[in-house]
XYZ file of N, CA and C in Angstrom:
357
model
N 0.824 -1.173 0.000
C 0.000 0.000 0.000
C 0.873 1.243 0.000
N 0.216 2.385 -0.157
C 0.893 3.668 -0.225
C 0.239 4.618 0.767
N 1.063 5.258 1.571
C 0.579 6.342 2.422
C 0.851 7.669 1.721
N -0.114 8.579 1.783
C -0.018 9.874 1.145
C -0.163 10.964 2.194
N 0.727 11.940 2.158
C 0.705 13.035 3.112
C 0.721 14.349 2.354
N -0.344 15.145 2.518
C -0.432 16.446 1.872
C 0.140 17.536 2.776
N 0.641 18.580 2.149
C 1.104 19.748 2.866
C 1.007 20.958 1.946
N 1.130 22.140 2.517
C 1.167 23.363 1.737
C -0.093 24.196 1.776
N -1.143 23.704 2.416
C -2.355 24.480 2.524
C -2.187 25.653 3.467
N -3.177 26.532 3.463
C -3.130 27.688 4.332
C -4.144 28.726 3.932
N -3.968 29.915 4.484
C -4.841 31.052 4.224
C -4.151 32.006 3.265
N -4.859 32.409 2.221
C -4.288 33.301 1.225
C -5.371 34.251 0.719
N -4.954 35.442 0.324
C -5.883 36.404 -0.257
C -6.232 36.031 -1.687
N -7.419 36.419 -2.124
C -7.808 36.216 -3.513
C -6.753 36.798 -4.442
N -6.433 36.050 -5.487
C -5.387 36.439 -6.416
C -4.025 35.896 -6.072
N -3.877 35.341 -4.889
C -2.608 34.795 -4.456
C -2.381 33.380 -4.949
N -1.283 32.787 -4.481
C -0.869 31.463 -4.927
C -0.506 30.573 -3.756
N -0.682 29.275 -3.952
C -0.227 28.254 -3.026
C 0.282 27.074 -3.833
N 1.208 26.334 -3.247
C 1.702 25.112 -3.848
C 1.491 23.961 -2.878
N 0.645 23.021 -3.260
C 0.390 21.848 -2.444
C 1.331 20.720 -2.839
N 1.750 19.946 -1.854
C 2.606 18.795 -2.081
C 1.937 17.544 -1.541
N 2.139 16.437 -2.222
C 1.647 15.135 -1.786
C 2.814 14.169 -1.832
N 3.304 13.782 -0.668
C 4.445 12.890 -0.565
C 3.967 11.463 -0.339
N 4.416 10.551 -1.184
C 4.068 9.142 -1.073
C 5.134 8.390 -0.304
N 4.715 7.336 0.377
C 5.614 6.582 1.237
C 6.546 5.650 0.485
N 6.286 5.450 -0.796
C 7.151 4.596 -1.594
C 7.127 5.046 -3.044
N 7.882 4.374 -3.862
C 7.964 4.681 -5.285
C 6.589 4.688 -5.942
N 6.438 5.565 -6.911
C 5.212 5.646 -7.697
C 5.205 4.692 -8.882
N 6.121 3.745 -8.912
C 6.267 2.822 -10.036
C 4.962 2.126 -10.401
N 4.217 1.664 -9.396
C 3.004 0.902 -9.652
C 1.742 1.763 -9.720
N 1.888 3.079 -9.573
C 0.737 3.979 -9.555
C 0.410 4.421 -10.977
N -0.819 4.187 -11.408
C -1.232 4.530 -12.766
C -1.626 5.997 -12.913
N -2.177 6.567 -11.856
C -2.592 7.959 -11.914
C -2.632 8.539 -10.515
N -2.359 9.824 -10.421
C -2.506 10.545 -9.173
C -3.315 11.803 -9.441
N -4.022 12.235 -8.427
C -4.862 13.402 -8.610
C -5.072 14.184 -7.338
N -5.619 15.360 -7.523
C -6.041 16.212 -6.429
C -7.548 16.390 -6.500
N -8.201 16.180 -5.379
C -9.622 16.414 -5.221
C -9.825 17.478 -4.158
N -10.993 18.070 -4.150
C -11.310 19.018 -3.091
C -12.764 18.867 -2.672
N -13.025 19.237 -1.435
C -14.369 19.170 -0.896
C -14.614 20.395 -0.027
N -15.586 21.186 -0.431
C -16.001 22.349 0.337
C -17.142 21.958 1.266
N -17.365 22.705 2.340
C -18.450 22.373 3.266
C -19.797 22.266 2.560
N -20.507 21.165 2.814
C -21.816 20.953 2.237
C -21.823 20.545 0.780
N -20.658 20.305 0.199
C -20.574 19.944 -1.202
C -19.889 18.599 -1.374
N -20.081 18.000 -2.553
C -19.453 16.731 -2.869
C -17.981 16.922 -3.196
N -17.219 15.875 -2.964
C -15.821 15.905 -3.353
C -15.723 15.895 -4.881
N -14.874 16.750 -5.427
C -14.750 16.867 -6.868
C -13.291 16.764 -7.297
N -13.102 16.244 -8.494
C -11.766 16.161 -9.071
C -11.304 17.548 -9.490
N -10.098 17.906 -9.083
C -9.484 19.165 -9.475
C -8.514 18.949 -10.628
N -7.623 17.983 -10.481
C -6.615 17.705 -11.493
C -6.087 16.301 -11.313
N -5.663 15.674 -12.388
C -5.008 14.376 -12.300
C -3.885 14.282 -13.304
N -2.947 13.390 -13.022
C -1.819 13.150 -13.905
C -1.579 11.649 -13.964
N -1.374 11.120 -15.165
C -1.163 9.697 -15.347
C 0.322 9.368 -15.318
N 0.615 8.076 -15.324
C 2.006 7.640 -15.363
C 2.697 8.067 -16.649
N 1.925 8.342 -17.694
C 2.464 8.847 -18.946
C 2.510 10.360 -19.020
N 2.189 11.024 -17.927
C 2.260 12.483 -17.777
C 1.173 13.231 -18.538
N 0.117 12.553 -18.944
C -1.036 13.280 -19.446
C -1.802 13.861 -18.263
N -2.424 15.004 -18.466
C -3.104 15.703 -17.377
C -4.537 16.026 -17.745
N -5.337 16.225 -16.714
C -6.726 16.606 -16.879
C -7.095 17.546 -15.746
N -7.868 18.586 -16.059
C -8.240 19.591 -15.079
C -9.734 19.853 -15.112
N -10.275 20.175 -13.961
C -11.631 20.684 -13.915
C -11.699 22.013 -14.658
N -12.819 22.260 -15.326
C -12.961 23.498 -16.079
C -12.747 24.732 -15.199
N -13.143 24.636 -13.949
C -13.069 25.780 -13.058
C -11.643 26.188 -12.705
N -10.665 25.309 -12.934
C -9.283 25.620 -12.562
C -8.340 25.670 -13.751
N -8.827 25.373 -14.950
C -7.967 25.397 -16.127
C -7.332 26.769 -16.307
N -6.043 26.772 -16.575
C -5.314 28.016 -16.751
C -4.802 28.612 -15.465
N -5.275 28.118 -14.333
C -4.847 28.642 -13.034
C -4.047 27.629 -12.223
N -4.401 26.348 -12.324
C -3.749 25.293 -11.546
C -2.898 24.424 -12.465
N -1.804 23.900 -11.928
C -0.937 22.994 -12.661
C -0.542 21.825 -11.769
N -0.782 20.603 -12.245
C -0.362 19.416 -11.527
C 0.944 18.914 -12.138
N 1.847 18.445 -11.292
C 3.119 17.928 -11.762
C 3.599 16.839 -10.813
N 4.615 16.119 -11.240
C 5.115 14.990 -10.462
C 6.633 14.969 -10.494
N 7.236 14.642 -9.368
C 8.675 14.433 -9.264
C 8.865 13.000 -8.783
N 9.119 12.096 -9.713
C 9.218 10.684 -9.361
C 10.394 10.394 -8.430
N 11.473 11.148 -8.565
C 12.634 10.939 -7.705
C 12.311 11.218 -6.248
N 11.360 12.104 -6.004
C 10.953 12.452 -4.645
C 9.654 11.785 -4.231
N 9.082 10.954 -5.096
C 7.800 10.300 -4.825
C 6.728 11.316 -4.441
N 6.703 12.429 -5.148
C 5.862 13.552 -4.757
C 5.109 14.115 -5.956
N 3.854 14.482 -5.715
C 3.019 15.168 -6.692
C 2.685 16.544 -6.147
N 2.638 17.528 -7.036
C 2.401 18.906 -6.647
C 1.153 19.459 -7.327
N 0.569 20.445 -6.695
C -0.486 21.226 -7.316
C -0.157 22.696 -7.109
N 0.264 23.356 -8.176
C 0.516 24.789 -8.137
C -0.793 25.507 -8.411
N -1.214 26.345 -7.493
C -2.480 27.046 -7.590
C -2.207 28.544 -7.653
N -2.560 29.152 -8.768
C -2.382 30.581 -8.974
C -3.737 31.255 -9.144
N -3.746 32.565 -8.995
C -4.965 33.352 -9.163
C -6.129 32.765 -8.374
N -5.878 32.477 -7.123
C -6.872 31.804 -6.292
C -8.101 32.678 -6.074
N -9.244 32.015 -6.004
C -10.529 32.657 -5.804
C -11.167 32.131 -4.521
N -12.065 32.900 -3.907
C -12.740 32.404 -2.703
C -13.433 31.061 -2.915
N -13.956 30.809 -4.106
C -14.617 29.542 -4.375
C -13.659 28.356 -4.443
N -12.358 28.602 -4.410
C -11.378 27.526 -4.312
C -11.224 27.021 -2.881
N -11.832 27.684 -1.936
C -11.738 27.284 -0.536
C -12.314 25.886 -0.347
N -11.510 24.984 0.207
C -11.914 23.594 0.387
C -10.798 22.844 1.092
N -11.100 21.621 1.495
C -10.064 20.687 1.890
C -9.608 19.960 0.634
N -8.318 19.963 0.390
C -7.749 19.337 -0.792
C -7.131 17.997 -0.416
N -7.488 16.965 -1.182
C -7.040 15.602 -0.923
C -6.211 15.076 -2.083
N -5.143 14.395 -1.750
C -4.328 13.700 -2.739
C -4.861 12.280 -2.921
N -4.864 11.805 -4.152
C -5.373 10.485 -4.488
C -4.396 9.757 -5.399
N -4.241 8.463 -5.180
C -3.425 7.618 -6.044
C -4.204 6.372 -6.407
N -4.127 5.979 -7.671
C -4.835 4.800 -8.166
C -3.825 3.806 -8.711
N -3.929 2.580 -8.223
C -3.085 1.475 -8.673
C -4.005 0.457 -9.326
N -3.922 0.335 -10.641
C -4.862 -0.494 -11.384
C -4.366 -1.916 -11.561
N -5.305 -2.850 -11.438
C -5.086 -4.270 -11.658
C -6.198 -4.776 -12.572
N -6.025 -5.966 -13.177
C -7.034 -6.449 -14.128
C -8.455 -6.516 -13.577
N -8.612 -6.881 -12.302
C -9.950 -7.079 -11.767
C -10.339 -6.089 -10.679
N -9.440 -5.225 -10.267
C -9.745 -4.268 -9.220
C -8.742 -3.127 -9.247
N -9.097 -2.044 -8.569
C -8.202 -0.917 -8.372
C -7.915 -0.747 -6.884
N -6.691 -0.378 -6.566
C -6.369 0.112 -5.237
C -6.427 1.632 -5.265
N -7.137 2.197 -4.315
C -7.387 3.624 -4.263
C -6.878 4.159 -2.929
N -5.912 5.064 -2.977
C -5.298 5.595 -1.770
C -5.610 7.075 -1.630
N -5.768 7.516 -0.380
C -6.110 8.903 -0.094
C -5.248 9.450 1.021
N -4.889 10.722 0.896
C -4.253 11.429 1.983
C -5.279 11.961 2.964
N -4.801 12.613 4.006
C -5.677 13.092 5.073
C -6.312 14.443 4.755
N -5.817 15.125 3.760
C -6.346 16.412 3.354
C -5.587 17.585 3.945
N -5.601 18.690 3.219
C -5.016 19.936 3.696
C -5.968 21.079 3.358
N -6.177 21.963 4.317
C -7.148 23.044 4.166
C -6.567 24.193 3.366
N -7.333 24.649 2.376
C -7.012 25.853 1.622
C -8.151 26.840 1.824
N -7.832 28.025 2.312
C -8.825 29.065 2.528
C -8.409 30.313 1.777
N -9.294 30.806 0.922
C -9.023 31.987 0.112
C -9.990 33.080 0.538
N -9.472 34.175 1.021
C -10.290 35.276 1.490
C -10.447 36.334 0.407
N -11.536 37.097 0.494
C -11.803 38.153 -0.467
C -10.921 39.358 -0.212
C-alpha cells in the first residue's frame, strides 16, 4: 500500500498562490494515476486535477489556466501549483493515487489539507 501526506495548505488572499505537495511513502512505479480532489463544506468531493504515469493531465474546467499538476518521481511527490486563487477555491484538498489491476483498483487517499481563500 501507499501512504499519502499532503502539505502546503493555508490562508491566502484572492489572487494569491499556493503550492500543495503530496508525498508518497514509496515509489510511484506501480501507480497509474494521481490526482487532487477538493471538498467544500456541504458539497461533494470533486476532481481538481489528475496526472497519469504517462504524464497526461486533466483539469476541472473551473481551474484550467490557473492550476498545474506535476510529479517528481525521484521524490515520490506530486504537486499542485495554484495561482490566481478565488474564494470559491476554498476547500479541503485531498491527494489520491490509483493502482490499477485487471480485476480491481487500489485507491489511496491522503488526510487532506485546508485551503482558505479570502476576499
